[in-house]
mmCIF file of C-alpha atoms in Angstrom:
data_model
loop_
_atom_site.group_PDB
_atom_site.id
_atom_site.type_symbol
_atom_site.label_atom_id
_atom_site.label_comp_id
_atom_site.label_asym_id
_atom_site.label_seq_id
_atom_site.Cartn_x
_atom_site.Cartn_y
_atom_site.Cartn_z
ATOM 1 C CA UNK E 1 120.384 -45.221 119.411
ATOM 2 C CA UNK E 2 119.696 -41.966 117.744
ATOM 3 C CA UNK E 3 122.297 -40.564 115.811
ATOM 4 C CA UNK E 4 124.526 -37.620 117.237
ATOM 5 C CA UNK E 5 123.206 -34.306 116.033
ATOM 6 C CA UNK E 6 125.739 -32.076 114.173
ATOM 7 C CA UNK E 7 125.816 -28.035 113.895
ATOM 8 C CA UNK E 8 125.289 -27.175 109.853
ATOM 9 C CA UNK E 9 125.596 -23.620 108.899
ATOM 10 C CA UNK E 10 123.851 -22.704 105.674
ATOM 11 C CA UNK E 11 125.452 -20.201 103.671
ATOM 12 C CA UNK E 12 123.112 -17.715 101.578
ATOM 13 C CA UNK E 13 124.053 -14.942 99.170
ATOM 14 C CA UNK E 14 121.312 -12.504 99.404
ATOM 15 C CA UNK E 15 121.834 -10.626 95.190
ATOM 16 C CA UNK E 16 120.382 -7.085 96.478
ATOM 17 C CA UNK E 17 118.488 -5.522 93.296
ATOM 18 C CA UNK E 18 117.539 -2.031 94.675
ATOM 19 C CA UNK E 19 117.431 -0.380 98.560
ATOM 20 C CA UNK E 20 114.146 -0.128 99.935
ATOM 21 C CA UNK E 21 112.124 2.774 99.919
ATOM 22 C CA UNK E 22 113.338 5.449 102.928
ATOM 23 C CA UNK E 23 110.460 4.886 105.559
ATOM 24 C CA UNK E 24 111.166 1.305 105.181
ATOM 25 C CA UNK E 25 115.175 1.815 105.254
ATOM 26 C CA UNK E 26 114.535 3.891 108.106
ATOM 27 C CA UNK E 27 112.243 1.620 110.301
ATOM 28 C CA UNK E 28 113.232 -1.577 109.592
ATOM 29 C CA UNK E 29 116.709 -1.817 107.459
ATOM 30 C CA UNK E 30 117.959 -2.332 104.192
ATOM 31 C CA UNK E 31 117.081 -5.330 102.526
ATOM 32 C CA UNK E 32 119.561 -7.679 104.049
ATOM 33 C CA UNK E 33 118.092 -6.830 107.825
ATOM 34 C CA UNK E 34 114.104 -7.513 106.201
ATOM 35 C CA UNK E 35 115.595 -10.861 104.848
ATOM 36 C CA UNK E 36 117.354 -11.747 107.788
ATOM 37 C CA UNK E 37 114.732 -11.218 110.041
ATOM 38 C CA UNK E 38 112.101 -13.405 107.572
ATOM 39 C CA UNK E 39 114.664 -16.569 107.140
ATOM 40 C CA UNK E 40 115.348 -16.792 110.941
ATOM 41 C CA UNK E 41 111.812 -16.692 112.088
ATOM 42 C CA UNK E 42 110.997 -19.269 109.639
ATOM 43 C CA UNK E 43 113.883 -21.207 111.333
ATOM 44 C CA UNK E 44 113.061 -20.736 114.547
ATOM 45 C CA UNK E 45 109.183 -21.886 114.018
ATOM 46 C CA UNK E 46 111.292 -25.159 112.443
ATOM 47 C CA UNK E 47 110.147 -28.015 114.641
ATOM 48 C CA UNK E 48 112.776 -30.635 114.603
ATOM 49 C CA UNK E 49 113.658 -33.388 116.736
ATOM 50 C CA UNK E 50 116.594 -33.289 119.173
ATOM 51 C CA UNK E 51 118.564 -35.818 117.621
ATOM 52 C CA UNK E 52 118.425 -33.681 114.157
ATOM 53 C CA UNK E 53 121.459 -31.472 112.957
ATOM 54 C CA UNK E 54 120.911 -27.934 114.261
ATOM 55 C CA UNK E 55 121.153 -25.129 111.858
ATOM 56 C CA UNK E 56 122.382 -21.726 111.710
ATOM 57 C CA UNK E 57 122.072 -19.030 108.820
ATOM 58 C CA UNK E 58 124.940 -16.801 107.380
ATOM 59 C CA UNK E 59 123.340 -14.390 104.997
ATOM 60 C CA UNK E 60 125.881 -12.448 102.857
ATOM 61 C CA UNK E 61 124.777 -9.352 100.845
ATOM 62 C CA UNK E 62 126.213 -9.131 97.226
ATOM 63 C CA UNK E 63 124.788 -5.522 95.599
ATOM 64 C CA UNK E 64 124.323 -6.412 91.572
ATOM 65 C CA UNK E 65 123.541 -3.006 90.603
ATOM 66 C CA UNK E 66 127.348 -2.344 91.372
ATOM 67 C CA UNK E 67 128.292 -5.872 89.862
ATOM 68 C CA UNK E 68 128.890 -7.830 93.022
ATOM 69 C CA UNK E 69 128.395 -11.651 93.200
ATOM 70 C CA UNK E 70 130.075 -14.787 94.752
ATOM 71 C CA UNK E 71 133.462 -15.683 93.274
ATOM 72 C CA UNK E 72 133.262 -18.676 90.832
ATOM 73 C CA UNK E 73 135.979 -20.322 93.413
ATOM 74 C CA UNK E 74 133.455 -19.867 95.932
ATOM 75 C CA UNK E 75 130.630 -21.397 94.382
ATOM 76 C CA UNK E 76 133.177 -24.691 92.680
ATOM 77 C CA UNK E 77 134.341 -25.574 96.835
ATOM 78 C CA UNK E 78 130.699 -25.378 97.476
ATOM 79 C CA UNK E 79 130.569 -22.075 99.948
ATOM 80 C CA UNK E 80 127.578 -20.979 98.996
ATOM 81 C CA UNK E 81 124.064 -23.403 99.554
ATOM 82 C CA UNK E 82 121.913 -20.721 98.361
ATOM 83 C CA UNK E 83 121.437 -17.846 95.825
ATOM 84 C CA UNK E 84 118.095 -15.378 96.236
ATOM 85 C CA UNK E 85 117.618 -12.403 94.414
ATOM 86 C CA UNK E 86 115.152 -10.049 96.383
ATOM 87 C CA UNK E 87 113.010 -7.590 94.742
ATOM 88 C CA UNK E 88 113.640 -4.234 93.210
ATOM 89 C CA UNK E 89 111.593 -1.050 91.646
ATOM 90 C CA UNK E 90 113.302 -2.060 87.915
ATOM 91 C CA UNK E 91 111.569 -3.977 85.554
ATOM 92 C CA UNK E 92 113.528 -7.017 84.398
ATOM 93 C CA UNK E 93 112.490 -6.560 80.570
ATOM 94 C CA UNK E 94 114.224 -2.684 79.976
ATOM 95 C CA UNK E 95 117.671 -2.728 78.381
ATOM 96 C CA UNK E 96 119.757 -2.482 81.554
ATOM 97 C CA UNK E 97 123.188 -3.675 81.747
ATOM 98 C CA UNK E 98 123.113 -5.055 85.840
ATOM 99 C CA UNK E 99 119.745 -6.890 84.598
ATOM 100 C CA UNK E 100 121.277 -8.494 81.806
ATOM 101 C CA UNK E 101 124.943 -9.764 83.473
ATOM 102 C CA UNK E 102 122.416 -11.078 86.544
ATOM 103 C CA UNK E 103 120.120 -12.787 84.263
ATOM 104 C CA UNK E 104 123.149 -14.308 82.231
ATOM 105 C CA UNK E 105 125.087 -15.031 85.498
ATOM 106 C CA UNK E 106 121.920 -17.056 87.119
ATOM 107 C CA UNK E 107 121.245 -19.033 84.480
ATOM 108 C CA UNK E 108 125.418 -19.830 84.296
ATOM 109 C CA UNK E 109 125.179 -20.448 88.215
ATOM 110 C CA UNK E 110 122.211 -22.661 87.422
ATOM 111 C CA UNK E 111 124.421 -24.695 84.727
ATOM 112 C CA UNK E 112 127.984 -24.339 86.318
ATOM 113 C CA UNK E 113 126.778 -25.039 90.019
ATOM 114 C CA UNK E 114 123.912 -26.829 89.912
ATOM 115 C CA UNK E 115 123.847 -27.863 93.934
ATOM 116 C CA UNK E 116 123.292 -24.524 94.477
ATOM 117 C CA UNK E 117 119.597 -23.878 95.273
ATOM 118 C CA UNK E 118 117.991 -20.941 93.349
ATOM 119 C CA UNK E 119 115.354 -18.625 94.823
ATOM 120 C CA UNK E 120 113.967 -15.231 93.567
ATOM 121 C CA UNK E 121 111.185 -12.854 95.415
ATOM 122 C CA UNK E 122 108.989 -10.688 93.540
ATOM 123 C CA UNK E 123 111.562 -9.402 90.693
ATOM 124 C CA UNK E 124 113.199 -12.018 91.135
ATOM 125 C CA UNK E 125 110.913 -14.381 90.265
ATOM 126 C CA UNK E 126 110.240 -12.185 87.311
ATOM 127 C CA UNK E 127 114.243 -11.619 86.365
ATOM 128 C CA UNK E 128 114.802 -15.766 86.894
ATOM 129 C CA UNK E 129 111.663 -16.131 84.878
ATOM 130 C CA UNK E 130 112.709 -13.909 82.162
ATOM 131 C CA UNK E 131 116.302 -15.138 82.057
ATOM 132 C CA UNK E 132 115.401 -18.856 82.023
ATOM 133 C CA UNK E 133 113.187 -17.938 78.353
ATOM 134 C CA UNK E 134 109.750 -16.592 79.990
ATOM 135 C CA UNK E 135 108.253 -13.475 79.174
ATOM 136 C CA UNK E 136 107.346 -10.327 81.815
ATOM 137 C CA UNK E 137 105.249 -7.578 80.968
ATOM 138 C CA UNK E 138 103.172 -5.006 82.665
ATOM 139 C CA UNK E 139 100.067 -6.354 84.066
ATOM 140 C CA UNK E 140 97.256 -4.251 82.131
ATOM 141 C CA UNK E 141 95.386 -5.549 85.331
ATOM 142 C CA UNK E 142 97.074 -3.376 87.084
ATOM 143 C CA UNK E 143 98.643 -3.687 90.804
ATOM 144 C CA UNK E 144 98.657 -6.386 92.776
ATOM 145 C CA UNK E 145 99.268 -4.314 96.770
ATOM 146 C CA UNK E 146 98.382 -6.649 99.741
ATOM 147 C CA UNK E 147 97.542 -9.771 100.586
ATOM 148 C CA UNK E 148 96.211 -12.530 97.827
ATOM 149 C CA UNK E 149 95.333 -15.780 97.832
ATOM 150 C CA UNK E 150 97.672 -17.452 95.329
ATOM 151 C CA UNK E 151 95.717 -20.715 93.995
ATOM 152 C CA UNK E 152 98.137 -23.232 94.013
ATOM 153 C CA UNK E 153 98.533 -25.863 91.413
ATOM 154 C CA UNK E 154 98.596 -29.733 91.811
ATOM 155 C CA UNK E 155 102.654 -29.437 92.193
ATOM 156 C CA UNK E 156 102.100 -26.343 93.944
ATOM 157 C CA UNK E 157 100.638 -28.332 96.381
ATOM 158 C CA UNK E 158 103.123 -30.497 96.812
ATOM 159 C CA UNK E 159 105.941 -28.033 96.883
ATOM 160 C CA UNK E 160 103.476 -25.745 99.453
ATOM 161 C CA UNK E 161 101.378 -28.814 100.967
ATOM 162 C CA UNK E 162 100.947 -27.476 104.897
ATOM 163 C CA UNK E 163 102.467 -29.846 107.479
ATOM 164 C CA UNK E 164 100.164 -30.897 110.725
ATOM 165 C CA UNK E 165 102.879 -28.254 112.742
ATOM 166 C CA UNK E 166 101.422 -25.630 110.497
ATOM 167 C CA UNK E 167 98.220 -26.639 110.713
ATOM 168 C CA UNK E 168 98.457 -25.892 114.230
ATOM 169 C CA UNK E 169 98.792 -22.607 113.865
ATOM 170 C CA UNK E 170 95.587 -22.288 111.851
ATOM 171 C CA UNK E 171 93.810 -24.492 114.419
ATOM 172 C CA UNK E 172 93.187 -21.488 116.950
ATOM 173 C CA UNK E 173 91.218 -20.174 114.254
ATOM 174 C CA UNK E 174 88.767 -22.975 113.961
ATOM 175 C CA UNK E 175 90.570 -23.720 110.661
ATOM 176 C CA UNK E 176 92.489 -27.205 111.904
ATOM 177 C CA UNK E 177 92.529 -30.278 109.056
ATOM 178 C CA UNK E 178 92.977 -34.138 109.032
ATOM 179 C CA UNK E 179 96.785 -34.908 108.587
ATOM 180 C CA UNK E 180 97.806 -38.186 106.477
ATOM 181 C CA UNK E 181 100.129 -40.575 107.958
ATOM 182 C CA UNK E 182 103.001 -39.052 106.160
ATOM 183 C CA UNK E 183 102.312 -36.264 108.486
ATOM 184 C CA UNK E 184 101.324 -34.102 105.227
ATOM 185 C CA UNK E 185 97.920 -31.819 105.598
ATOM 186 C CA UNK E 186 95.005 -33.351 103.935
ATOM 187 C CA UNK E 187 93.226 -30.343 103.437
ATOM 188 C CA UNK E 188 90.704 -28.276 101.759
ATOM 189 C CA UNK E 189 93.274 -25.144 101.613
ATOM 190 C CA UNK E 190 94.311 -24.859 97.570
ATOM 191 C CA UNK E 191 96.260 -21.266 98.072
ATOM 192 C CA UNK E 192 98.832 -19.448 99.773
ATOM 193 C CA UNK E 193 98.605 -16.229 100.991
ATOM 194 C CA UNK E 194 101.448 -13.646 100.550
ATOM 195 C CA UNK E 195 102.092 -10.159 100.681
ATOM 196 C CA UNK E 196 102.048 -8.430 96.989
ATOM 197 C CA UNK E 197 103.760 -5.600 95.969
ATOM 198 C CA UNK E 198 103.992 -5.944 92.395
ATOM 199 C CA UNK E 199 102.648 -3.952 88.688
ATOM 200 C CA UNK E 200 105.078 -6.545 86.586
ATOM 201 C CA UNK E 201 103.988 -10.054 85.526
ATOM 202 C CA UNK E 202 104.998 -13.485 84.078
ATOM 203 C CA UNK E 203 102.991 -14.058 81.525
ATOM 204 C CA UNK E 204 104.894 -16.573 79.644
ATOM 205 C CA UNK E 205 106.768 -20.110 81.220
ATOM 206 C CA UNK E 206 110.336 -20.549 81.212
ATOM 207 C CA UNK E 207 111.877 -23.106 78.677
ATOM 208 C CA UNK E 208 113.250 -26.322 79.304
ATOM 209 C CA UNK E 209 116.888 -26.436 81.312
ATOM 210 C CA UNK E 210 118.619 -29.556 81.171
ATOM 211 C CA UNK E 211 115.544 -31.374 79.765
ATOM 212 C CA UNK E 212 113.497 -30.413 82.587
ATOM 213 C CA UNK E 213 110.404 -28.421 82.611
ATOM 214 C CA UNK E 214 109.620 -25.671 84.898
ATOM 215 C CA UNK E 215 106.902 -26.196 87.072
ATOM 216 C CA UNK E 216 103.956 -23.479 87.856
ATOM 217 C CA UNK E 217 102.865 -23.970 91.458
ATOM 218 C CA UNK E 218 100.309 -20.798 91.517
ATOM 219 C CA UNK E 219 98.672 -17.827 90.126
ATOM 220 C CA UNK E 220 96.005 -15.369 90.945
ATOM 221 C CA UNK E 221 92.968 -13.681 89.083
ATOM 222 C CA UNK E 222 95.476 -10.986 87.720
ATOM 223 C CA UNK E 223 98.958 -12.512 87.991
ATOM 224 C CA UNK E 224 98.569 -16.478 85.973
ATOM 225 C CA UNK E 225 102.408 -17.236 86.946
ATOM 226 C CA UNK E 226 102.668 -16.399 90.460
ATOM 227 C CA UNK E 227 105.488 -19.009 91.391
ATOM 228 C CA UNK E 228 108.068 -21.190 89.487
ATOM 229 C CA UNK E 229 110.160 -24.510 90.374
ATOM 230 C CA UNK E 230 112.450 -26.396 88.500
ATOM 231 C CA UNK E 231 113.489 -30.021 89.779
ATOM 232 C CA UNK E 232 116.278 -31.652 90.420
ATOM 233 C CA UNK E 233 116.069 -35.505 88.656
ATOM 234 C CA UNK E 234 116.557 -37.155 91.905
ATOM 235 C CA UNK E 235 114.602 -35.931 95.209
ATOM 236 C CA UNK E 236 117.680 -35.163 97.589
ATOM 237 C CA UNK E 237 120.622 -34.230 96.325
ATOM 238 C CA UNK E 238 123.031 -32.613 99.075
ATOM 239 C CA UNK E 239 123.591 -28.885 99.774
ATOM 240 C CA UNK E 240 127.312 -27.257 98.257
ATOM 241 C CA UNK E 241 128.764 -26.950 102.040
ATOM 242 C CA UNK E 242 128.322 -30.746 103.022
ATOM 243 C CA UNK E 243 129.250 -32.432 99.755
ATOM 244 C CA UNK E 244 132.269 -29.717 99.739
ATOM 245 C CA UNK E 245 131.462 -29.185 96.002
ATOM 246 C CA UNK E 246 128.515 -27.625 93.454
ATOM 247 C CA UNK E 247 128.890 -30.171 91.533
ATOM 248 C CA UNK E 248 125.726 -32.197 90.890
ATOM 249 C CA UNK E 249 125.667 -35.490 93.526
ATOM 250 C CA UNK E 250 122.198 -37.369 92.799
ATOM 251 C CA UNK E 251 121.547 -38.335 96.248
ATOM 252 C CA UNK E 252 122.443 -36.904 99.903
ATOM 253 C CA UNK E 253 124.366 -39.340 101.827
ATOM 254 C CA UNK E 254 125.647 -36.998 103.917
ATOM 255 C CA UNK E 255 122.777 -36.473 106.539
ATOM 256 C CA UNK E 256 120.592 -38.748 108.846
ATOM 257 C CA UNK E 257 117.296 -40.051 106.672
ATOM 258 C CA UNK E 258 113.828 -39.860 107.791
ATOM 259 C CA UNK E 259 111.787 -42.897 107.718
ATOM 260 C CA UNK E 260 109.535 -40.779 105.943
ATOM 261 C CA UNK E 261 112.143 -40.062 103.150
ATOM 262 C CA UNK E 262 112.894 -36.447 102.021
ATOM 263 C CA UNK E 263 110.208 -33.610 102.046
ATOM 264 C CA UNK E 264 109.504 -32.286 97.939
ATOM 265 C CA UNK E 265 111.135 -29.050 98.568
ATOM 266 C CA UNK E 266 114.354 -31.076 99.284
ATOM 267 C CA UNK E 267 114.463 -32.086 95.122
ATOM 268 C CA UNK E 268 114.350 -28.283 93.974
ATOM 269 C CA UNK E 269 116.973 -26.584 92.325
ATOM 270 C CA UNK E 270 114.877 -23.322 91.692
ATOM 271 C CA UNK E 271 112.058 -22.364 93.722
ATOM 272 C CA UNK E 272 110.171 -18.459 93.225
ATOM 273 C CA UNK E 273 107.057 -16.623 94.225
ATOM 274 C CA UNK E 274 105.908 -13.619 93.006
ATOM 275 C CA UNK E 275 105.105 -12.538 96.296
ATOM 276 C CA UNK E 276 106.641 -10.921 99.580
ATOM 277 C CA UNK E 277 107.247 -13.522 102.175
ATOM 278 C CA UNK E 278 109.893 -11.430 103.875
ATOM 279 C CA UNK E 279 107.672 -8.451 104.217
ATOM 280 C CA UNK E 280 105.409 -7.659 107.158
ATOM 281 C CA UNK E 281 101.941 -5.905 107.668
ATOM 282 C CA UNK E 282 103.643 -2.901 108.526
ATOM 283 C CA UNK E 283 106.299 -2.659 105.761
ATOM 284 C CA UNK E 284 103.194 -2.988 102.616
ATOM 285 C CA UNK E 285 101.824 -0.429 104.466
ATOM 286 C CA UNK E 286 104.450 2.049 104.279
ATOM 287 C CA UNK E 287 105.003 0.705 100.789
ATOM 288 C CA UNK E 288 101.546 1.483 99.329
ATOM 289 C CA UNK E 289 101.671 4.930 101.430
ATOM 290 C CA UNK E 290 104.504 5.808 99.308
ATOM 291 C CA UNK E 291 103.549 4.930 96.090
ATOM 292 C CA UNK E 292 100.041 6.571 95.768
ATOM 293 C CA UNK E 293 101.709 9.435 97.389
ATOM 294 C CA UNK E 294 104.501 9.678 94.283
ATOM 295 C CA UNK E 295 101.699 8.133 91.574
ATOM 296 C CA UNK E 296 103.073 4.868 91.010
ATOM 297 C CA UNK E 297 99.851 3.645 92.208
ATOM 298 C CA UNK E 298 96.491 4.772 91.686
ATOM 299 C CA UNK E 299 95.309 6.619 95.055
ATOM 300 C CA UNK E 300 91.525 5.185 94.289
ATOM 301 C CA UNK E 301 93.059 1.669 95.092
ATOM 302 C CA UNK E 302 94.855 2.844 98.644
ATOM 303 C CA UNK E 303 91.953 1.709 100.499
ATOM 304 C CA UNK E 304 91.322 -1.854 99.240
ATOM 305 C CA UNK E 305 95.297 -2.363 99.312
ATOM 306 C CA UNK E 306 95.465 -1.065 102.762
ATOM 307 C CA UNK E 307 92.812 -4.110 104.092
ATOM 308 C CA UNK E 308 94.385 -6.210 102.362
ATOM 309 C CA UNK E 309 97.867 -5.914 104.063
ATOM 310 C CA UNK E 310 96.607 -6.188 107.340
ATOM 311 C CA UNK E 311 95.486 -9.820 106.489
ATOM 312 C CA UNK E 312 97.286 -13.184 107.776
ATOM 313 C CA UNK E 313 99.516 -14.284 105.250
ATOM 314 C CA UNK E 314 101.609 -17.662 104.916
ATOM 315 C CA UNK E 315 105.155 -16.090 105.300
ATOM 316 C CA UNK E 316 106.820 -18.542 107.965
ATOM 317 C CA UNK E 317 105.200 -21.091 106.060
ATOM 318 C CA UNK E 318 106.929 -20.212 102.873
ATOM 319 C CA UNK E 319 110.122 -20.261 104.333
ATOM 320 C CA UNK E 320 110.266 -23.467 106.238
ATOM 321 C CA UNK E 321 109.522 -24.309 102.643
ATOM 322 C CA UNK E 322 112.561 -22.685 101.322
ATOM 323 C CA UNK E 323 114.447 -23.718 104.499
ATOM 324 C CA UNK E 324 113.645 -27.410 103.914
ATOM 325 C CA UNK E 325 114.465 -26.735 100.178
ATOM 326 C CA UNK E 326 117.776 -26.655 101.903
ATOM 327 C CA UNK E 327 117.803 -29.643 104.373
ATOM 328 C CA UNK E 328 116.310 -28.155 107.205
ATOM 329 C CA UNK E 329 113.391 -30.755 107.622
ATOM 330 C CA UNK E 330 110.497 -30.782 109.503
ATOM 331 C CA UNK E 331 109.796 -32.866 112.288
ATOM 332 C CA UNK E 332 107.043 -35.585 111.582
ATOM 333 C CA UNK E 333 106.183 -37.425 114.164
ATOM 334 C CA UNK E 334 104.614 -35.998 118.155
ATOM 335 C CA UNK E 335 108.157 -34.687 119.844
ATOM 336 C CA UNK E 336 109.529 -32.313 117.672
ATOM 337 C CA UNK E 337 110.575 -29.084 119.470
ATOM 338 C CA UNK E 338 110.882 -25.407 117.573
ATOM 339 C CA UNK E 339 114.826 -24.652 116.456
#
C-alpha cells in the first residue's frame, strides 16, 4: 500500500543584491515577486504522483546591501533548506564592503551548514564563483542580452538531462526524443537555453571545498563558465527542515524512495547558472530597452538582443531542477499528475 503523503514546506532565503530596474519594479515587482513567481511555476509544472509528499514554498527576502541574512540559530535548527543570491548591476570583483561580508558569509554557510543547498543567478553565480577562489572579469566579448544556448557539459547533462515530462513539452514542436527506462531523455539536445543579461564573466574555476571539485556544467561562445555545481559525497542527503539540523547527514532517510533512486540534482550542495531563469520575455525586454537607452549597452546590438529574448527558453525546466535539488522529485513512471 502506498505510503501516506505528507505536506513539506521548503524554506528559501532569497539574498536580494540590488532592486530591479523601475519599468521592471513597476510592472512586475521587486525581485522577491520575479522569484516567486519563477519557483512556483516550476512547482506547479512538477509532475508527481499522488502518494508523494506535497510541497509548498516560503520565500523570505534578506536585503545584503543593508547587511541582512538568516540568523546562525536559524540556519544550526535547520530553518532554512535553501540560500539563492539573485542578480544585481555590481560587479562582484570591485572593493565593496556588502560584496565581501556576502562572499565570506556563503562560503561560511557552505562550511558551517552544509545541508543547506546553495544557488546563485547571474551575479550570483559570479559572486559564489568568485568567493569559492574563481576569477570574474569583464567579458571583452562584450554582452551577453537574450536568449543563448548554453552547451552543456557531460555533468551538465546529468545535472540538466530533460525528463520524458519535459520532453513533452517540446513534443508539440516536432522536437519529441526516445526516453531510457530510467525515464531520463536520451536525446540529441546538448544545451540549455536561458535568458542572459550579463557584461561580467567567470573566467576562472573555483578551488577545491572540502576535497571536492567544482563541476562546470556549461558555457557559451562568449561566456566558457556559464554554470557551476559542487557535490555532496553521497547522492541524497536530507534537506535542513526534515533532518531538524544543517548539519551534514550522508543519506535521507526521512522521505519515501523511488525505485528509481534519487534524481542527480538531489546530491548538490551548490548549483549556479549564469543565466536568468526567473526572468520572462517581457522583463529582458524592458531590460535591454533600458540599458542602450542609459549606454550600458551598445544601441547597435538592441536589435539582435531584442530577437533573441523573444525565443523559448528552458526556465521551468531549470527550476524543477533546482526544485528537485531540494527533494521535490519528479514523477517517473505514466500517472504522475502536475503539483
Amino acid at each position: 500500500m502506498p505510503p501516506t503523503p505528507v505536506s513539506r514546506t521548503l524554506s528559501i532565503a532569497l539574498l536580494i543584491a540590488d532592486t530591479p530596474a523601475k519599468p521592471v519594479l513597476e510592472s512586475k515587482g521587486d525581485y522577491l515577486a520575479i522569484y516567486t513567481t519563477w519557483l512556483q511555476r516550476s512547482l506547479k509544472s512538477i509532475k508527481r504522483h499522488h502518494w508523494q509528499d506535497k510541497f509548498t514554498l516560503d520565500i523570505r527576502p534578506f536585503d545584503v546591501i543593508k547587511g541582512q541574512y538568516p540568523s546562525d540559530g536559524q540556519l544550526k535548527d535547520g530553518l532554512w533548506d535553501a540560500v539563492m543570491i539573485t542578480g544585481s548591476a555590481s560587479t562582484v570583483y570591485g572593493d565593496v564592503p556588502w560584496v565581501k561580508k556576502l562572499s565570506e558569509w556563503i562560503v561560511d554557510l557552505a562550511e558551517q551548514h552544509p545541508l543547506v543547498r546553495i544557488c546563485g543567478y547571474c551575479w550570483g553565480h559570479q559572486l559564489i564563483a568568485q568567493a569559492f577562489g574563481g576569477k570574474v572579469i569583464e567579458n571583452p566579448e562584450g554582452w551577453e542580452l537574450g536568449v543563448y544556448d548554453c552547451e552543456l557539459t557531460e555533468d551538465g547533462e546529468e545535472v540538466f538531462g530533460f525528463t520524458k515530462w519535459d520532453l513533452e513539452e517540446e513534443s508539440a514542436g516536432g522536437k519529441l526524443q526516445e526516453v531510457s527506462e530510467s525515464g531520463e531523455a536520451e536525446s540529441e539536445t546538448k544545451s540549455v537555453r536561458l535568458q542572459q543579461v550579463h557584461k561580467d564573466t567567470v573566467v576562472e574555476m573555483p578551488d577545491d571545498f572540502n576535497g571536492s571539485a567544482f563541476l562546470k556544467l556549461a558555457s557559451t561562445p562568449k561566456c566558457s563558465i556559464h554554470s557551476l555545481a559542487l557535490k555532496y559525497a553521497t547522492d541524497s542527503p536530507p534537506i535542513p527542515s526534515i533532518a531538524g539540523t544543517s548539519d551534514f547527514i550522508a543519506f535521507d532517510t526521512y522521505s519515501t524512495p523511488t525505485s528509481s533512486g534519487p534524481s542527480p540534482p538531489r546530491g548538490l550542495q551548490i548549483l549556479t547558472v549564469q543565466g536568468h531563469p526567473e526572468f520572462t520575455t517581457e522583463i529582458v525586454e524592458m531590460l535591454i530597452e533600458a540599458k542602450t537607452e542609459m549606454g550600458n549597452a551598445p544601441e547597435e546590438i538592441k536589435e539582435e538582443a531584442s530577437k533573441r529574448a523573444k525565443r523559448e527558453d528552458d526556465a521551468l525546466k531549470v527550476g524543477r531542477r533546482v526544485l528537485c535539488m531540494l527533494g521535490v522529485e519528479e514523477a517517473r513512471e505514466e500517472g504522475g499528475d502536475s503539483m
